[in-house]
GROMACS .gro file of C-alpha atoms in nm:
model
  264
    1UNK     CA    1   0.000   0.000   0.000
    2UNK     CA    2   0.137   0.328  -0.102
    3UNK     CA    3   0.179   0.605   0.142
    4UNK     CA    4  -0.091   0.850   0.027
    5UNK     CA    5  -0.334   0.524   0.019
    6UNK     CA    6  -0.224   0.438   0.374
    7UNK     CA    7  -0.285   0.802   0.488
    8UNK     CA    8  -0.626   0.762   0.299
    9UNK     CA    9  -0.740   0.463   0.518
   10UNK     CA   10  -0.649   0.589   0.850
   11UNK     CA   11  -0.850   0.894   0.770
   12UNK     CA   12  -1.108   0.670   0.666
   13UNK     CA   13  -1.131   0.434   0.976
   14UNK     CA   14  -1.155   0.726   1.246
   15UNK     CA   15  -1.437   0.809   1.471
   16UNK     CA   16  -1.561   1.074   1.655
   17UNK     CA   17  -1.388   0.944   1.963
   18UNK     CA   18  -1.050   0.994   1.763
   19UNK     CA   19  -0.900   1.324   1.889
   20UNK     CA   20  -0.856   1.441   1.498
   21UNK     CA   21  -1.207   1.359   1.367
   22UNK     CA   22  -1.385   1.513   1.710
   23UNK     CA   23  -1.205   1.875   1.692
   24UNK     CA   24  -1.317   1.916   1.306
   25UNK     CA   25  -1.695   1.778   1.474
   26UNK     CA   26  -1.660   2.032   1.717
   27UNK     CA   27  -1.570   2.332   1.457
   28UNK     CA   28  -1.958   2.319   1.446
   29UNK     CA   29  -2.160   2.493   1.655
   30UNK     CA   30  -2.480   2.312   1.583
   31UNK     CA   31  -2.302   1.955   1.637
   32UNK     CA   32  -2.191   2.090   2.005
   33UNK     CA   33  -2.519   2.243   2.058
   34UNK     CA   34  -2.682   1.879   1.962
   35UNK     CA   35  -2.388   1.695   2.155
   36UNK     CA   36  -2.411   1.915   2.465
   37UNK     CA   37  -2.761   1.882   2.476
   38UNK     CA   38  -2.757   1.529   2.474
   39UNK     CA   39  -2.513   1.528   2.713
   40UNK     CA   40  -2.626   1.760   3.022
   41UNK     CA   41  -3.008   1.636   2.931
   42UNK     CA   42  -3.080   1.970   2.814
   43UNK     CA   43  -3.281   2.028   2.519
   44UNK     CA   44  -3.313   2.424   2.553
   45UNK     CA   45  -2.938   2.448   2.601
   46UNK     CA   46  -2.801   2.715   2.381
   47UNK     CA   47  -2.422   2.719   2.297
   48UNK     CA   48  -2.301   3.061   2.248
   49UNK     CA   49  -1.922   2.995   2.180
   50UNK     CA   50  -1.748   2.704   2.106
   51UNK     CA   51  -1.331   2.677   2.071
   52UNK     CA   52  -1.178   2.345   1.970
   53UNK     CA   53  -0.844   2.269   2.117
   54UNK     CA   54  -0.859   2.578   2.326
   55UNK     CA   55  -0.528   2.617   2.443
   56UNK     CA   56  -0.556   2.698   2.824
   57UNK     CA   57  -0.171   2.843   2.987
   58UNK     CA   58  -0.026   2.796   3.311
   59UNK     CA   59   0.312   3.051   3.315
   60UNK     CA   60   0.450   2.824   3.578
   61UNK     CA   61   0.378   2.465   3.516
   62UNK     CA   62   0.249   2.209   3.272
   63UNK     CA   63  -0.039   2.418   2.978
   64UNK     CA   64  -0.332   2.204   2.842
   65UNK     CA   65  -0.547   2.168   2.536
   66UNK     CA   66  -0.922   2.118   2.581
   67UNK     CA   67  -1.058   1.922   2.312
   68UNK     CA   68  -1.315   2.150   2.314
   69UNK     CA   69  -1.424   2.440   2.542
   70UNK     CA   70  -1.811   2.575   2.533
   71UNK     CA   71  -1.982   2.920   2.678
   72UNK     CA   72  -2.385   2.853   2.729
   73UNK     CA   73  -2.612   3.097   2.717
   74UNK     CA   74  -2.617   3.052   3.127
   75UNK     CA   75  -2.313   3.172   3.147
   76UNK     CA   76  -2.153   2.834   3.264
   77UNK     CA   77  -1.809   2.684   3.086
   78UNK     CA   78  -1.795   2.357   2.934
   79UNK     CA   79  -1.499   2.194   2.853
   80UNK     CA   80  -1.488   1.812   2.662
   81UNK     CA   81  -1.230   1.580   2.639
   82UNK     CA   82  -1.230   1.273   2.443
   83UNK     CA   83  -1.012   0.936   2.521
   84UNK     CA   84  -0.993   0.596   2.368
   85UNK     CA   85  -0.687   0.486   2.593
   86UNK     CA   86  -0.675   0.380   2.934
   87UNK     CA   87  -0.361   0.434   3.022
   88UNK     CA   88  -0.324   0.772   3.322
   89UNK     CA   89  -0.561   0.885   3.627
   90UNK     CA   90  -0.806   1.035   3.447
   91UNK     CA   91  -0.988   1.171   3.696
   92UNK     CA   92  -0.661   1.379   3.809
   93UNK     CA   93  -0.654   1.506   3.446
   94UNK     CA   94  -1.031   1.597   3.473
   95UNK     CA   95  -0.927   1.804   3.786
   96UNK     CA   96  -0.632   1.956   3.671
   97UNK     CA   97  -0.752   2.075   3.329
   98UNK     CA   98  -1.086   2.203   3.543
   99UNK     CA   99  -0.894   2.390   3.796
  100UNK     CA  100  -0.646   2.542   3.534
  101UNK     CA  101  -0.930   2.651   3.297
  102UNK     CA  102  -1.130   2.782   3.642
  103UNK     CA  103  -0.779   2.979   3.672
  104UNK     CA  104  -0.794   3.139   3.259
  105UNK     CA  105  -1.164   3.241   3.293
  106UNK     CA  106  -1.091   3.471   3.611
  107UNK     CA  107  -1.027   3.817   3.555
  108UNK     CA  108  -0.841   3.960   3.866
  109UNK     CA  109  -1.046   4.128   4.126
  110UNK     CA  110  -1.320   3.913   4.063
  111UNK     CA  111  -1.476   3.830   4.350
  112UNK     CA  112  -1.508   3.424   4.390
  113UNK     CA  113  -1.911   3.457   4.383
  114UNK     CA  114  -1.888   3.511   4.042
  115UNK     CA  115  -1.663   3.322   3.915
  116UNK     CA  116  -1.811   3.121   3.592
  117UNK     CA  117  -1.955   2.706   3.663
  118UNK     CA  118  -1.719   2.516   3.553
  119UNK     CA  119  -1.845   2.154   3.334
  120UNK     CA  120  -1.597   1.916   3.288
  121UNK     CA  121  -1.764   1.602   3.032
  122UNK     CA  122  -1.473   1.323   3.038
  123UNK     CA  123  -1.596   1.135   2.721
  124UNK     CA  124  -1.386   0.740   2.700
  125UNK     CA  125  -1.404   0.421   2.506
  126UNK     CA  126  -1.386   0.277   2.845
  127UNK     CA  127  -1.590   0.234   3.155
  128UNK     CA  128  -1.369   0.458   3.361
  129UNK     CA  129  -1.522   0.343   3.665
  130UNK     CA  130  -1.623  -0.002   3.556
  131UNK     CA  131  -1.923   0.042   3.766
  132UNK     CA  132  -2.143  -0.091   3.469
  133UNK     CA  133  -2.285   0.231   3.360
  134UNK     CA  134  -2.319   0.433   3.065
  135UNK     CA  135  -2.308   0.783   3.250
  136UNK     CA  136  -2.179   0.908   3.555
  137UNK     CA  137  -2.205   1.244   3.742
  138UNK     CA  138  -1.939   1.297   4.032
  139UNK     CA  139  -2.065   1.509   4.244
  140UNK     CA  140  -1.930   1.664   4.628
  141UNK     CA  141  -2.095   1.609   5.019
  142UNK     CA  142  -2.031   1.651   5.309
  143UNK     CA  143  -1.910   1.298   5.463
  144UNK     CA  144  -2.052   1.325   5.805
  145UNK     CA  145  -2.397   1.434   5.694
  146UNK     CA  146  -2.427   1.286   5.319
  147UNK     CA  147  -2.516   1.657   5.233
  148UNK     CA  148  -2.434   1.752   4.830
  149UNK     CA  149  -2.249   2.086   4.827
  150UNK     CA  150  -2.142   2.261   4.542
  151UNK     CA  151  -1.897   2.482   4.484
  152UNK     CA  152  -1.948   2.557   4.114
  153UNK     CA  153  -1.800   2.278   3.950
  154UNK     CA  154  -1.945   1.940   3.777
  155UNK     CA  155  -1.811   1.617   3.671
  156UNK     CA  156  -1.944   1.395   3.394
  157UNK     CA  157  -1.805   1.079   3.286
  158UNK     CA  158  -1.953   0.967   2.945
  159UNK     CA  159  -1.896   0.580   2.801
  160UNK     CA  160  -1.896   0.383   2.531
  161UNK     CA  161  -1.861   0.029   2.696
  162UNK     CA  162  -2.190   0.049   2.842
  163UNK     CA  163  -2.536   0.044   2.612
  164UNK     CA  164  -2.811   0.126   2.816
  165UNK     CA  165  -3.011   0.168   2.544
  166UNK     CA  166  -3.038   0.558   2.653
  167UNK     CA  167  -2.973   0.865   2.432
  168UNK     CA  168  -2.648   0.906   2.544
  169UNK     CA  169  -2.564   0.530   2.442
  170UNK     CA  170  -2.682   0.550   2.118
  171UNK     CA  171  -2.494   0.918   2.070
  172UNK     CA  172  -2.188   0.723   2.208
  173UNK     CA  173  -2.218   0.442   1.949
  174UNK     CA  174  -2.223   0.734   1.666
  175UNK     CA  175  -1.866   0.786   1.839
  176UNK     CA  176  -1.726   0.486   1.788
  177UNK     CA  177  -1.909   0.257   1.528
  178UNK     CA  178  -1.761   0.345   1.171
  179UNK     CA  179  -2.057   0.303   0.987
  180UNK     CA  180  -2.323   0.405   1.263
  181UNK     CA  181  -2.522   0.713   1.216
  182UNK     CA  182  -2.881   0.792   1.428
  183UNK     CA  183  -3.122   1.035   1.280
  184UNK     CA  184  -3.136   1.117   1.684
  185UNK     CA  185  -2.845   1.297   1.662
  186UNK     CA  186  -2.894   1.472   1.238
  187UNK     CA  187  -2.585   1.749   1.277
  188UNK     CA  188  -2.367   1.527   1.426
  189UNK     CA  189  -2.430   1.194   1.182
  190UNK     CA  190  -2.411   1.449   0.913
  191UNK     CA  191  -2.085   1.574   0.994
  192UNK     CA  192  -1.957   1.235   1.061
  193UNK     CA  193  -2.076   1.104   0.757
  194UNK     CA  194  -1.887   1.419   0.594
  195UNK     CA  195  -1.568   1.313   0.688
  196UNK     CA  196  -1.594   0.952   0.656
  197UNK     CA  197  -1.751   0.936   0.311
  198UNK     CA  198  -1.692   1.282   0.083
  199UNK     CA  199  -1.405   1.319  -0.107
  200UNK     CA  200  -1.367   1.669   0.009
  201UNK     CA  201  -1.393   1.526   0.379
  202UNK     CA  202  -1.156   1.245   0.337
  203UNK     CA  203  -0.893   1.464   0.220
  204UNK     CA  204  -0.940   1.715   0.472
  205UNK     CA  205  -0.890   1.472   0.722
  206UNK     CA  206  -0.569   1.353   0.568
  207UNK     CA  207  -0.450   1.684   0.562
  208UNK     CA  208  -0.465   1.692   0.950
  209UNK     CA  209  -0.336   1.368   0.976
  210UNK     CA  210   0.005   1.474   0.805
  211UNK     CA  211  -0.060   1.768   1.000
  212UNK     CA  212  -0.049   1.612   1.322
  213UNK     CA  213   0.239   1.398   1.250
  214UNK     CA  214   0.443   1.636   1.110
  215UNK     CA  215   0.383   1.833   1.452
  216UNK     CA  216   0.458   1.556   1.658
  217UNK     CA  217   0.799   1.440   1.482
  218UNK     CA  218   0.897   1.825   1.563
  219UNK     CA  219   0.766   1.808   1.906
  220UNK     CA  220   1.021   1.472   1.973
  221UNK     CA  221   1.308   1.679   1.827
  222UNK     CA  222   1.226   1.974   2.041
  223UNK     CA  223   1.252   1.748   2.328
  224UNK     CA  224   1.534   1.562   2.233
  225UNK     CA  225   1.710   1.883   2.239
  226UNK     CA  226   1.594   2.003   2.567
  227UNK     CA  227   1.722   1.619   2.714
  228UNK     CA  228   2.055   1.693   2.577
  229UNK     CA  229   2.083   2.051   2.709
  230UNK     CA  230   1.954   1.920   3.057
  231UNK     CA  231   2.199   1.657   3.021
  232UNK     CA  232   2.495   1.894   2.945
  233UNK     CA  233   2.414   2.110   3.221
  234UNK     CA  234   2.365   1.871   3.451
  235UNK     CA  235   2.697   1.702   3.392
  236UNK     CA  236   2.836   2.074   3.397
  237UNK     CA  237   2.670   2.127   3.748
  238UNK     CA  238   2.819   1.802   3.899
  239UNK     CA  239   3.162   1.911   3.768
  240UNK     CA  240   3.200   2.225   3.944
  241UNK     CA  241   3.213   2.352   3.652
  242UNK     CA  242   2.911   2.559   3.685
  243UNK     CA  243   2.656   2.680   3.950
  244UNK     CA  244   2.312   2.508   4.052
  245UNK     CA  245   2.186   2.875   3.934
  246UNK     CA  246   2.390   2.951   3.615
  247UNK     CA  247   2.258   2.637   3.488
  248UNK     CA  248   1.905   2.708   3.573
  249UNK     CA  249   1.928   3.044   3.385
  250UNK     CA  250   2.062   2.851   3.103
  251UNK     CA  251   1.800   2.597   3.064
  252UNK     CA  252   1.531   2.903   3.155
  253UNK     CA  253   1.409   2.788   3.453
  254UNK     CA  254   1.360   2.802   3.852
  255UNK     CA  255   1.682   2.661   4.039
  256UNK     CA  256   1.418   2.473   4.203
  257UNK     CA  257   1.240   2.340   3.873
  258UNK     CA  258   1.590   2.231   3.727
  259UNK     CA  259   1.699   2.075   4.059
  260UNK     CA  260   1.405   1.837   4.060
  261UNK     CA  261   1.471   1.753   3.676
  262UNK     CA  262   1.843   1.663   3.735
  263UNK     CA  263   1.756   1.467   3.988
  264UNK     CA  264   2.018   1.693   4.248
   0.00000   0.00000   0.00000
């Protein structure tokens, strides 16, 4: 099989629950309007905004992409993100990327009170809590009384190992099945189907493909390079031959940060 062929059939064979094909999904309003909808069991829900891989900065640790980041019409935040692999504490990565988005929306001065509700949708291949259901919705109380409290954040874990034969199931098998579409769900089957079937689509999709690869090969590179500087430095440190801090302002970082990532 040739290379452009091969290209061709991986763009072919992914799903909505593939990373690539969701963010193009999600370039449509209406299909996170329908999806979100779906989702929170809202049909009213209006979105007003919606940002594939929003790119949400922390200036002093580790950034994050959302797959997607939502504003409703209630003011409230959504952010999505999809996963096929089980492989990290994904609940962690639900909290993180919620706290650090909870940290971008808040203009100094603003007083907590009004602070925006934060959504966080965790959307998987996989039970994540392999509790046999297709949804579920983590919410906080109060351990001594059993009391729910909220504090302006909500946690949804969303399926695709579990059919319950609900709306969400059925929206979750339009995720994953390649040749599933529901007239349940019309944007989103449409947009699928788009992708997965139109020349114009196809091709599009193989453009982000090479895309994506192309970033990534630069991305190992760029960290290949930052090993061996680290690596230099370190050596440099251990020889006397220069200080714990001359280093760190070499490698542009904290004396602390580059302490704990030469291991001194």
């Amino acid at each position: 099989m040739s290379y452009n062929a091969k290209i061709r059939a991986d763009a072919m064979s992914l799903n909505p629950i593939d990373d690539a094909l969701f963010v193009k999904m999600a370039e449509s309003l209406k299909v996170c309007q329908e999806m979100l909808r779906v989702f929170l069991r809202d049909k009213q829900l209006i979105v007003l905004e919606n940002v594939p891989q929003s790119i949400v900065k922390n200036l002093q640790g580790r950034s994050c992409i959302l797959d997607l980041k939502c504003r409703l019409s209630s003011g409230k935040i959504v952010h999505i993100e999809v996963q096929k692999a089980d492989d990290d504490d994904h609940q962690r990565r639900v909290r993180y990327n919620s706290s650090l988005l909870t940290s971008n929306i808040a203009d100094p001065g603003t007083k907590f009170r009004d602070i925006p509700d934060v959504i966080s949708v965790f959307i998987s291949k996989f039970d994540v809590f392999k509790r046999g259901k297709a949804v579920y919705h983590v919410e906080r109380i109060i351990k001594e009384t059993g009391d729910k409290v909220y504090n302006g954040t909500q946690e949804i874990y969303i399926n695709a190992e579990i059919d319950d034969n609900s709306d969400i199931a059925k929206l979750m098998k339009v995720f994953v099945e390649d040749s599933y579409y529901d007239d349940k769900f019309p944007a989103i089957s449409e947009r699928k189907r788009i992708f997965k079937t139109t020349e114009e689509g196809v091709n599009e999709m193989c453009e982000v493909i090479e895309r994506n690869r192309a970033e990534a090969r630069a991305e190992g590179r760029a960290e290949g390079r930052v090993e061996g500087q680290l690596s230099l430095l370190t050596k440099l440190v251990k020889l006397n031959k220069l200080t714990l801090k001359e280093a760190a302002d070499a490698a542009d970082m904290t004396e602390a940060n580059f302490r704990k990532l030469a291991l001194l």
